[in-house]
mmCIF file of C-alpha atoms in Angstrom:
data_model
loop_
_atom_site.group_PDB
_atom_site.id
_atom_site.type_symbol
_atom_site.label_atom_id
_atom_site.label_comp_id
_atom_site.label_asym_id
_atom_site.label_seq_id
_atom_site.Cartn_x
_atom_site.Cartn_y
_atom_site.Cartn_z
ATOM 1 C CA GLN A 1 -196.939 104.912 -36.105
ATOM 2 C CA VAL A 2 -196.179 102.456 -38.883
ATOM 3 C CA GLN A 3 -194.181 99.385 -37.906
ATOM 4 C CA LEU A 4 -192.860 96.478 -39.942
ATOM 5 C CA GLN A 5 -192.239 92.966 -38.642
ATOM 6 C CA GLU A 6 -190.556 90.109 -40.492
ATOM 7 C CA SER A 7 -191.493 86.494 -39.869
ATOM 8 C CA GLY A 8 -190.471 83.134 -41.248
ATOM 9 C CA PRO A 9 -188.130 80.186 -40.746
ATOM 10 C CA GLY A 10 -184.683 80.889 -39.375
ATOM 11 C CA LEU A 11 -183.197 77.817 -41.046
ATOM 12 C CA VAL A 12 -183.544 76.784 -44.672
ATOM 13 C CA ARG A 13 -181.945 73.783 -46.364
ATOM 14 C CA PRO A 14 -179.712 74.353 -49.394
ATOM 15 C CA THR A 15 -181.582 74.220 -52.744
ATOM 16 C CA GLN A 16 -184.884 74.884 -50.952
ATOM 17 C CA THR A 17 -186.995 78.050 -51.028
ATOM 18 C CA LEU A 18 -186.588 80.838 -48.500
ATOM 19 C CA SER A 19 -189.951 82.374 -47.594
ATOM 20 C CA LEU A 20 -190.472 85.435 -45.416
ATOM 21 C CA THR A 21 -193.437 87.672 -44.646
ATOM 22 C CA CYS A 22 -193.494 91.304 -43.559
ATOM 23 C CA THR A 23 -196.515 92.479 -41.591
ATOM 24 C CA VAL A 24 -197.317 96.175 -41.669
ATOM 25 C CA SER A 25 -199.068 97.671 -38.644
ATOM 26 C CA GLY A 26 -200.184 101.202 -37.877
ATOM 27 C CA GLY A 27 -200.842 102.026 -41.520
ATOM 28 C CA SER A 28 -202.165 100.628 -44.774
ATOM 29 C CA ILE A 29 -199.980 98.778 -47.235
ATOM 30 C CA SER A 30 -202.416 99.965 -49.894
ATOM 31 C CA SER A 31 -201.107 103.513 -49.648
ATOM 32 C CA GLY A 32 -199.865 104.531 -53.061
ATOM 33 C CA ASP A 33 -196.942 106.466 -51.685
ATOM 34 C CA TYR A 34 -194.515 103.669 -50.922
ATOM 35 C CA TYR A 35 -192.329 100.939 -52.348
ATOM 36 C CA TRP A 36 -192.397 97.929 -50.035
ATOM 37 C CA SER A 37 -188.959 96.371 -50.175
ATOM 38 C CA TRP A 38 -186.780 93.513 -49.036
ATOM 39 C CA ILE A 39 -183.136 94.192 -48.193
ATOM 40 C CA ARG A 40 -180.552 91.787 -46.848
ATOM 41 C CA GLN A 41 -177.254 92.003 -45.035
ATOM 42 C CA LEU A 42 -174.783 89.165 -45.346
ATOM 43 C CA PRO A 43 -172.805 88.432 -42.168
ATOM 44 C CA GLY A 44 -170.379 91.253 -41.473
ATOM 45 C CA LYS A 45 -171.189 92.890 -44.807
ATOM 46 C CA GLY A 46 -173.143 95.776 -46.258
ATOM 47 C CA LEU A 47 -176.725 96.108 -47.424
ATOM 48 C CA GLU A 48 -178.126 94.573 -50.610
ATOM 49 C CA TRP A 49 -181.502 95.603 -51.986
ATOM 50 C CA ILE A 50 -183.461 92.549 -53.172
ATOM 51 C CA GLY A 51 -186.611 94.031 -54.680
ATOM 52 C CA TYR A 52 -189.833 95.933 -54.092
ATOM 53 C CA ILE A 53 -193.546 95.646 -54.634
ATOM 54 C CA TYR A 54 -195.972 98.490 -55.115
ATOM 55 C CA HIS A 55 -199.532 98.394 -53.752
ATOM 56 C CA SER A 56 -200.773 97.646 -57.283
ATOM 57 C CA GLY A 57 -198.712 94.458 -57.343
ATOM 58 C CA ASP A 58 -196.033 95.832 -59.659
ATOM 59 C CA THR A 59 -192.609 94.517 -58.768
ATOM 60 C CA TYR A 60 -189.001 95.356 -59.494
ATOM 61 C CA TYR A 61 -186.088 93.131 -58.595
ATOM 62 C CA ASN A 62 -182.338 93.467 -58.297
ATOM 63 C CA PRO A 63 -181.015 92.003 -61.566
ATOM 64 C CA SER A 64 -178.433 90.007 -59.595
ATOM 65 C CA LEU A 65 -181.226 88.021 -57.915
ATOM 66 C CA GLU A 66 -184.070 88.409 -60.389
ATOM 67 C CA SER A 67 -184.068 84.812 -61.619
ATOM 68 C CA ARG A 68 -184.680 83.476 -58.094
ATOM 69 C CA VAL A 69 -186.827 86.169 -56.441
ATOM 70 C CA SER A 70 -190.524 86.838 -56.236
ATOM 71 C CA ILE A 71 -192.323 89.341 -54.013
ATOM 72 C CA SER A 72 -196.083 89.295 -53.491
ATOM 73 C CA ILE A 73 -198.564 91.420 -51.594
ATOM 74 C CA ASP A 74 -201.702 90.616 -49.602
ATOM 75 C CA THR A 75 -203.546 93.846 -48.971
ATOM 76 C CA SER A 76 -206.275 92.102 -46.965
ATOM 77 C CA ARG A 77 -203.686 90.990 -44.416
ATOM 78 C CA ASN A 78 -201.507 94.116 -44.769
ATOM 79 C CA GLN A 79 -198.536 91.910 -45.616
ATOM 80 C CA PHE A 80 -195.984 91.421 -48.323
ATOM 81 C CA SER A 81 -193.817 88.383 -48.819
ATOM 82 C CA LEU A 82 -190.481 87.283 -50.243
ATOM 83 C CA LYS A 83 -189.620 83.997 -51.912
ATOM 84 C CA LEU A 84 -186.058 83.186 -52.855
ATOM 85 C CA THR A 85 -185.632 79.867 -54.630
ATOM 86 C CA SER A 86 -182.762 77.393 -54.898
ATOM 87 C CA VAL A 87 -180.854 78.947 -52.016
ATOM 88 C CA PRO A 88 -177.140 78.262 -51.493
ATOM 89 C CA ALA A 89 -175.287 78.829 -48.219
ATOM 90 C CA ALA A 90 -174.309 82.244 -49.566
ATOM 91 C CA ASP A 91 -177.896 83.429 -49.048
ATOM 92 C CA THR A 92 -177.368 83.261 -45.289
ATOM 93 C CA ALA A 93 -178.108 86.780 -44.102
ATOM 94 C CA VAL A 94 -180.249 89.075 -42.021
ATOM 95 C CA TYR A 95 -183.316 89.924 -44.080
ATOM 96 C CA PHE A 96 -185.041 93.266 -43.546
ATOM 97 C CA CYS A 97 -188.324 94.551 -44.873
ATOM 98 C CA ALA A 98 -188.539 98.305 -45.340
ATOM 99 C CA ARG A 99 -190.616 100.970 -47.011
ATOM 100 C CA ALA A 100 -189.345 103.734 -49.266
ATOM 101 C CA HIS A 101 -191.336 106.800 -50.227
ATOM 102 C CA TYR A 102 -191.656 106.991 -54.004
ATOM 103 C CA ASN A 103 -190.822 110.707 -53.933
ATOM 104 C CA THR A 104 -187.515 110.385 -52.098
ATOM 105 C CA GLY A 105 -186.438 106.774 -52.573
ATOM 106 C CA ALA A 106 -185.310 106.736 -48.952
ATOM 107 C CA PHE A 107 -186.126 103.868 -46.598
ATOM 108 C CA ASP A 108 -187.743 105.612 -43.659
ATOM 109 C CA ILE A 109 -189.116 102.603 -41.803
ATOM 110 C CA TRP A 110 -187.456 99.221 -41.362
ATOM 111 C CA GLY A 111 -188.360 95.989 -39.681
ATOM 112 C CA GLN A 112 -186.003 94.721 -37.006
ATOM 113 C CA GLY A 113 -184.618 92.101 -39.359
ATOM 114 C CA THR A 114 -184.653 88.321 -39.220
ATOM 115 C CA MET A 115 -181.632 86.045 -39.467
ATOM 116 C CA VAL A 116 -181.940 83.255 -42.017
ATOM 117 C CA THR A 117 -179.311 80.546 -42.110
ATOM 118 C CA VAL A 118 -178.997 78.257 -45.125
ATOM 119 C CA SER A 119 -177.532 74.995 -43.943
ATOM 120 C CA SER A 120 -178.141 71.274 -44.108
ATOM 121 C CA GLU B 1 -174.923 99.277 -62.900
ATOM 122 C CA ILE B 2 -174.179 102.152 -60.569
ATOM 123 C CA VAL B 3 -171.568 101.674 -57.826
ATOM 124 C CA LEU B 4 -171.380 103.688 -54.610
ATOM 125 C CA THR B 5 -167.944 103.926 -52.999
ATOM 126 C CA GLN B 6 -167.645 105.200 -49.446
ATOM 127 C CA SER B 7 -164.493 106.499 -47.841
ATOM 128 C CA PRO B 8 -162.773 106.069 -45.566
ATOM 129 C CA GLY B 9 -163.555 102.477 -44.660
ATOM 130 C CA THR B 10 -162.919 103.273 -41.011
ATOM 131 C CA LEU B 11 -162.753 106.673 -39.348
ATOM 132 C CA SER B 12 -161.281 106.996 -35.860
ATOM 133 C CA LEU B 13 -162.266 110.157 -34.008
ATOM 134 C CA SER B 14 -162.962 111.388 -30.497
ATOM 135 C CA PRO B 15 -166.243 112.711 -29.072
ATOM 136 C CA GLY B 16 -166.595 116.406 -29.826
ATOM 137 C CA GLU B 17 -164.677 116.181 -33.092
ATOM 138 C CA ARG B 18 -166.095 116.751 -36.556
ATOM 139 C CA ALA B 19 -166.660 113.763 -38.843
ATOM 140 C CA THR B 20 -166.702 113.944 -42.628
ATOM 141 C CA LEU B 21 -167.827 110.848 -44.544
ATOM 142 C CA SER B 22 -167.669 110.586 -48.314
ATOM 143 C CA CYS B 23 -169.828 108.764 -50.857
ATOM 144 C CA ARG B 24 -168.886 108.735 -54.525
ATOM 145 C CA THR B 25 -171.195 107.388 -57.236
ATOM 146 C CA SER B 26 -169.988 105.878 -60.507
ATOM 147 C CA GLN B 27 -172.602 107.864 -62.434
ATOM 148 C CA ASN B 28 -173.921 111.394 -62.122
ATOM 149 C CA ILE B 29 -177.084 111.122 -60.027
ATOM 150 C CA GLY B 30 -177.843 114.817 -59.812
ATOM 151 C CA SER B 31 -178.850 116.356 -56.516
ATOM 152 C CA THR B 32 -181.958 114.556 -55.331
ATOM 153 C CA PHE B 33 -181.933 110.841 -54.658
ATOM 154 C CA LEU B 34 -179.153 110.233 -52.189
ATOM 155 C CA ALA B 35 -179.739 109.136 -48.585
ATOM 156 C CA TRP B 36 -177.625 108.340 -45.537
ATOM 157 C CA TYR B 37 -178.248 105.765 -42.803
ATOM 158 C CA GLN B 38 -176.746 104.923 -39.434
ATOM 159 C CA GLN B 39 -176.570 101.315 -38.274
ATOM 160 C CA LYS B 40 -175.639 100.126 -34.806
ATOM 161 C CA PRO B 41 -174.764 96.477 -34.045
ATOM 162 C CA GLY B 42 -177.758 94.175 -34.056
ATOM 163 C CA GLN B 43 -180.115 96.899 -35.259
ATOM 164 C CA ALA B 44 -181.759 97.892 -38.492
ATOM 165 C CA PRO B 45 -180.421 100.978 -40.248
ATOM 166 C CA THR B 46 -181.937 104.337 -39.330
ATOM 167 C CA LEU B 47 -182.580 106.997 -41.953
ATOM 168 C CA LEU B 48 -180.594 110.165 -41.238
ATOM 169 C CA ILE B 49 -180.631 112.185 -44.450
ATOM 170 C CA TYR B 50 -182.730 111.989 -47.629
ATOM 171 C CA GLY B 51 -182.722 114.072 -50.771
ATOM 172 C CA VAL B 52 -178.986 114.716 -50.249
ATOM 173 C CA SER B 53 -179.484 117.271 -47.479
ATOM 174 C CA SER B 54 -182.869 116.898 -45.744
ATOM 175 C CA ARG B 55 -182.786 115.538 -42.221
ATOM 176 C CA ALA B 56 -185.239 112.771 -41.401
ATOM 177 C CA SER B 57 -187.713 113.236 -38.588
ATOM 178 C CA GLY B 58 -186.077 113.361 -35.150
ATOM 179 C CA ILE B 59 -182.503 113.535 -36.433
ATOM 180 C CA PRO B 60 -180.319 116.061 -34.570
ATOM 181 C CA ASP B 61 -179.041 119.073 -36.494
ATOM 182 C CA ARG B 62 -175.430 118.045 -35.939
ATOM 183 C CA PHE B 63 -176.014 115.703 -38.909
ATOM 184 C CA SER B 64 -175.907 117.352 -42.323
ATOM 185 C CA GLY B 65 -175.619 116.185 -45.910
ATOM 186 C CA SER B 66 -174.333 117.877 -49.026
ATOM 187 C CA GLY B 67 -173.143 117.249 -52.545
ATOM 188 C CA SER B 68 -174.308 116.746 -56.098
ATOM 189 C CA GLY B 69 -173.368 114.857 -59.224
ATOM 190 C CA THR B 70 -171.038 112.089 -58.091
ATOM 191 C CA ASP B 71 -169.668 113.390 -54.786
ATOM 192 C CA PHE B 72 -171.658 113.470 -51.568
ATOM 193 C CA THR B 73 -170.769 114.116 -47.938
ATOM 194 C CA LEU B 74 -172.269 113.362 -44.557
ATOM 195 C CA THR B 75 -170.971 115.658 -41.836
ATOM 196 C CA ILE B 76 -171.413 115.208 -38.109
ATOM 197 C CA SER B 77 -170.447 118.530 -36.590
ATOM 198 C CA ARG B 78 -169.656 117.445 -33.022
ATOM 199 C CA LEU B 79 -169.535 113.753 -32.315
ATOM 200 C CA GLU B 80 -171.596 112.404 -29.445
ATOM 201 C CA PRO B 81 -170.836 108.968 -27.918
ATOM 202 C CA GLU B 82 -173.978 107.522 -29.536
ATOM 203 C CA ASP B 83 -172.806 108.524 -33.031
ATOM 204 C CA PHE B 84 -170.165 105.802 -33.254
ATOM 205 C CA ALA B 85 -171.670 103.315 -35.681
ATOM 206 C CA VAL B 86 -171.571 102.273 -39.328
ATOM 207 C CA TYR B 87 -172.891 104.719 -41.936
ATOM 208 C CA TYR B 88 -174.234 103.857 -45.387
ATOM 209 C CA CYS B 89 -175.124 105.993 -48.356
ATOM 210 C CA GLN B 90 -177.862 104.882 -50.759
ATOM 211 C CA GLN B 91 -179.053 105.968 -54.187
ATOM 212 C CA TYR B 92 -182.434 105.618 -55.838
ATOM 213 C CA GLY B 93 -183.277 105.495 -59.487
ATOM 214 C CA PHE B 94 -180.230 104.047 -61.216
ATOM 215 C CA SER B 95 -179.896 100.328 -61.871
ATOM 216 C CA PRO B 96 -180.397 98.340 -59.795
ATOM 217 C CA MET B 97 -182.996 100.977 -58.745
ATOM 218 C CA PHE B 98 -181.782 101.031 -55.131
ATOM 219 C CA SER B 99 -178.190 100.430 -54.037
ATOM 220 C CA PHE B 100 -175.980 101.094 -51.046
ATOM 221 C CA GLY B 101 -172.362 101.940 -50.455
ATOM 222 C CA GLN B 102 -170.204 99.452 -48.587
ATOM 223 C CA GLY B 103 -170.261 101.517 -45.394
ATOM 224 C CA THR B 104 -167.946 103.626 -43.236
ATOM 225 C CA LYS B 105 -167.292 102.516 -39.685
ATOM 226 C CA LEU B 106 -166.980 105.442 -37.304
ATOM 227 C CA GLU B 107 -165.069 104.297 -34.258
ATOM 228 C CA ILE B 108 -163.913 105.933 -31.053
ATOM 229 C CA LYS B 109 -160.261 106.933 -31.110
#
Protein backbone atom coordinates (compact mmCIF):
# COMPACT_ATOMS: atom_id res chain seq x y z
CA GLN A 1 0.00 0.00 0.00
CA VAL A 2 1.47 3.31 -1.11
CA GLN A 3 2.05 5.88 1.61
CA LEU A 4 3.35 9.44 1.49
CA GLN A 5 5.18 11.22 4.30
CA GLU A 6 6.16 14.89 4.41
CA SER A 7 9.25 16.08 6.25
CA GLY A 8 11.00 19.37 6.80
CA PRO A 9 11.30 22.34 9.16
CA GLY A 10 8.20 23.45 10.99
CA LEU A 11 9.45 27.03 11.30
CA VAL A 12 10.83 29.22 8.54
CA ARG A 13 11.95 32.84 8.83
CA PRO A 14 10.31 35.46 6.61
CA THR A 15 12.12 36.02 3.27
CA GLN A 16 13.82 32.61 3.60
CA THR A 17 13.15 29.46 1.58
CA LEU A 18 10.64 26.83 2.65
CA SER A 19 11.88 23.33 1.83
CA LEU A 20 9.89 20.13 2.23
CA THR A 21 10.38 16.54 1.10
CA CYS A 22 7.79 13.85 0.45
CA THR A 23 8.91 10.24 0.78
CA VAL A 24 6.94 7.62 -1.10
CA SER A 25 6.81 4.11 0.35
CA GLY A 26 5.08 0.96 -0.82
CA GLY A 27 5.40 1.89 -4.49
CA SER A 28 7.69 3.48 -7.04
CA ILE A 29 7.68 7.19 -7.75
CA SER A 30 8.91 6.27 -11.22
CA SER A 31 5.50 4.93 -12.17
CA GLY A 32 4.30 6.84 -15.19
CA ASP A 33 0.72 6.91 -14.03
CA TYR A 34 0.83 9.70 -11.49
CA TYR A 35 1.31 13.41 -10.93
CA TRP A 36 3.17 13.95 -7.66
CA SER A 37 1.81 17.13 -6.15
CA TRP A 38 2.09 19.62 -3.33
CA ILE A 39 -1.08 21.14 -1.88
CA ARG A 40 -1.42 23.52 1.03
CA GLN A 41 -4.13 24.60 3.41
CA LEU A 42 -3.90 27.99 5.06
CA PRO A 43 -5.17 28.09 8.66
CA GLY A 44 -8.93 27.66 8.71
CA LYS A 45 -9.10 27.86 4.92
CA GLY A 46 -9.53 25.66 1.88
CA LEU A 47 -7.07 23.75 -0.26
CA GLU A 48 -4.64 25.34 -2.72
CA TRP A 49 -2.78 23.27 -5.29
CA ILE A 50 0.86 24.38 -5.53
CA GLY A 51 2.26 22.25 -8.35
CA TYR A 52 3.19 18.79 -9.57
CA ILE A 53 6.10 16.85 -10.94
CA TYR A 54 5.92 13.88 -13.26
CA HIS A 55 8.38 10.97 -13.04
CA SER A 56 10.19 12.38 -16.10
CA GLY A 57 10.92 15.58 -14.20
CA ASP A 58 8.32 17.66 -16.03
CA THR A 59 6.68 20.17 -13.74
CA TYR A 60 3.61 22.37 -13.72
CA TYR A 61 2.96 25.08 -11.17
CA ASN A 62 0.01 27.14 -10.01
CA PRO A 63 0.45 30.47 -11.82
CA SER A 64 -0.24 32.30 -8.54
CA LEU A 65 2.94 30.82 -7.02
CA GLU A 66 4.98 30.01 -10.11
CA SER A 67 7.61 32.72 -9.61
CA ARG A 68 8.56 31.33 -6.18
CA VAL A 69 8.05 27.56 -6.52
CA SER A 70 10.20 24.70 -7.67
CA ILE A 71 9.50 20.98 -7.35
CA SER A 72 12.16 18.33 -7.93
CA ILE A 73 12.25 14.56 -7.91
CA ASP A 74 14.82 12.01 -6.73
CA THR A 75 13.84 8.64 -8.10
CA SER A 76 16.76 6.89 -6.39
CA ARG A 77 15.38 7.92 -3.00
CA ASN A 78 11.71 7.68 -4.05
CA GLN A 79 11.21 11.29 -2.99
CA PHE A 80 10.03 14.57 -4.39
CA SER A 81 10.64 17.97 -2.90
CA LEU A 82 9.18 21.47 -2.71
CA LYS A 83 11.02 24.76 -2.48
CA LEU A 84 9.14 27.99 -1.95
CA THR A 85 11.33 31.08 -1.92
CA SER A 86 11.02 34.50 -0.28
CA VAL A 87 8.25 33.37 2.06
CA PRO A 88 6.01 35.89 3.84
CA ALA A 89 3.92 35.11 6.92
CA ALA A 90 1.02 34.43 4.56
CA ASP A 91 2.71 31.18 3.49
CA THR A 92 2.01 29.73 6.94
CA ALA A 93 -0.02 26.62 6.23
CA VAL A 94 -0.31 22.87 6.43
CA TYR A 95 1.53 21.44 3.44
CA PHE A 96 0.39 18.13 1.97
CA CYS A 97 2.00 15.94 -0.64
CA ALA A 98 -0.38 13.85 -2.72
CA ARG A 99 -0.54 11.81 -5.89
CA ALA A 100 -3.10 12.15 -8.66
CA HIS A 101 -3.68 9.58 -11.36
CA TYR A 102 -3.15 11.15 -14.77
CA ASN A 103 -6.32 9.50 -16.08
CA THR A 104 -8.67 10.88 -13.45
CA GLY A 105 -6.90 13.91 -12.00
CA ALA A 106 -8.09 12.84 -8.56
CA PHE A 107 -5.80 12.80 -5.53
CA ASP A 108 -6.19 9.28 -4.21
CA ILE A 109 -3.34 9.22 -1.70
CA TRP A 110 -2.24 12.02 0.60
CA GLY A 111 0.44 12.48 3.18
CA GLN A 112 -0.68 13.39 6.68
CA GLY A 113 0.41 16.97 6.18
CA THR A 114 3.03 19.08 7.92
CA MET A 115 2.47 22.46 9.54
CA VAL A 116 4.91 25.16 8.47
CA THR A 117 4.91 28.47 10.29
CA VAL A 118 6.61 31.51 8.78
CA SER A 119 7.68 33.75 11.62
CA SER A 120 10.70 35.60 12.91
CA GLU B 1 -8.76 30.83 -14.40
CA ILE B 2 -11.55 28.47 -13.43
CA VAL B 3 -13.40 29.04 -10.15
CA LEU B 4 -15.29 26.38 -8.20
CA THR B 5 -18.10 27.64 -5.97
CA GLN B 6 -19.60 25.31 -3.38
CA SER B 7 -22.93 25.78 -1.69
CA PRO B 8 -24.12 25.99 0.93
CA GLY B 9 -21.19 27.12 3.04
CA THR B 10 -22.61 25.23 6.00
CA LEU B 11 -25.27 22.53 6.01
CA SER B 12 -26.94 21.54 9.27
CA LEU B 13 -28.63 18.15 9.22
CA SER B 14 -29.39 15.22 11.50
CA PRO B 15 -28.12 11.64 11.24
CA GLY B 16 -30.33 9.64 8.90
CA GLU B 17 -31.17 12.64 6.73
CA ARG B 18 -30.16 13.14 3.12
CA ALA B 19 -27.43 15.66 2.29
CA THR B 20 -27.09 17.42 -1.05
CA LEU B 21 -23.93 19.46 -1.67
CA SER B 22 -23.43 21.60 -4.75
CA CYS B 23 -20.33 22.55 -6.74
CA ARG B 24 -20.57 25.01 -9.61
CA THR B 25 -17.68 25.67 -12.00
CA SER B 26 -17.12 28.96 -13.82
CA GLN B 27 -16.40 27.10 -17.06
CA ASN B 28 -17.93 24.04 -18.68
CA ILE B 29 -15.73 21.12 -17.65
CA GLY B 30 -17.76 18.38 -19.28
CA SER B 31 -18.48 15.19 -17.39
CA THR B 32 -15.15 13.65 -16.47
CA PHE B 33 -12.68 15.48 -14.28
CA LEU B 34 -14.53 16.38 -11.12
CA ALA B 35 -13.77 14.84 -7.72
CA TRP B 36 -15.08 15.13 -4.18
CA TYR B 37 -13.17 14.85 -0.89
CA GLN B 38 -14.05 14.62 2.78
CA GLN B 39 -11.82 16.24 5.38
CA LYS B 40 -12.06 15.79 9.13
CA PRO B 41 -10.26 18.09 11.60
CA GLY B 42 -6.53 17.51 11.75
CA GLN B 43 -6.59 15.02 8.88
CA ALA B 44 -5.73 15.01 5.22
CA PRO B 45 -8.61 14.96 2.76
CA THR B 46 -9.95 11.57 1.67
CA LEU B 47 -11.03 10.93 -1.91
CA LEU B 48 -14.71 10.01 -2.11
CA ILE B 49 -15.71 10.42 -5.74
CA TYR B 50 -13.71 10.78 -8.97
CA GLY B 51 -14.80 11.15 -12.56
CA VAL B 52 -17.97 12.91 -11.35
CA SER B 53 -19.70 9.72 -10.22
CA SER B 54 -17.22 6.90 -9.51
CA ARG B 55 -16.74 5.97 -5.88
CA ALA B 56 -13.17 5.60 -4.67
CA SER B 57 -12.05 2.33 -3.15
CA GLY B 58 -13.70 1.58 0.20
CA ILE B 59 -16.23 4.42 0.03
CA PRO B 60 -19.75 3.42 1.14
CA ASP B 61 -22.52 3.45 -1.45
CA ARG B 62 -24.45 6.09 0.48
CA PHE B 63 -22.08 8.56 -1.22
CA SER B 64 -22.90 9.38 -4.83
CA GLY B 65 -21.89 12.04 -7.32
CA SER B 66 -23.62 13.45 -10.37
CA GLY B 67 -23.63 16.34 -12.78
CA SER B 68 -22.04 17.67 -15.94
CA GLY B 69 -21.05 20.93 -17.54
CA THR B 70 -20.94 23.47 -14.72
CA ASP B 71 -23.19 21.93 -12.07
CA PHE B 72 -22.19 19.00 -9.90
CA THR B 73 -23.69 17.37 -6.81
CA LEU B 74 -22.49 15.16 -4.01
CA THR B 75 -25.31 13.29 -2.30
CA ILE B 76 -25.11 11.40 0.97
CA SER B 77 -28.27 9.33 1.10
CA ARG B 78 -28.50 8.68 4.85
CA LEU B 79 -26.12 10.55 7.09
CA GLU B 80 -24.04 8.57 9.56
CA PRO B 81 -22.39 10.29 12.56
CA GLU B 82 -18.96 9.92 10.92
CA ASP B 83 -20.09 11.84 7.82
CA PHE B 84 -20.07 15.23 9.54
CA ALA B 85 -17.00 16.92 8.11
CA VAL B 86 -15.93 19.42 5.46
CA TYR B 87 -16.38 18.46 1.80
CA TYR B 88 -14.43 19.83 -1.16
CA CYS B 89 -14.93 19.51 -4.88
CA GLN B 90 -11.93 19.60 -7.23
CA GLN B 91 -11.43 19.92 -10.97
CA TYR B 92 -8.58 18.79 -13.18
CA GLY B 93 -7.48 20.15 -16.49
CA PHE B 94 -8.46 23.81 -16.50
CA SER B 95 -6.06 26.51 -15.36
CA PRO B 96 -4.56 26.30 -12.86
CA MET B 97 -4.65 22.58 -13.82
CA PHE B 98 -5.97 21.51 -10.41
CA SER B 99 -8.24 23.62 -8.21
CA PHE B 100 -10.62 23.15 -5.31
CA GLY B 101 -13.86 24.69 -4.16
CA GLN B 102 -13.90 26.58 -0.88
CA GLY B 103 -15.65 23.74 0.95
CA THR B 104 -19.01 22.92 2.54
CA LYS B 105 -19.12 22.20 6.24
CA LEU B 106 -21.63 19.51 7.11
CA GLU B 107 -22.56 19.88 10.75
CA ILE B 108 -24.88 18.06 13.12
CA LYS B 109 -28.17 19.85 13.65
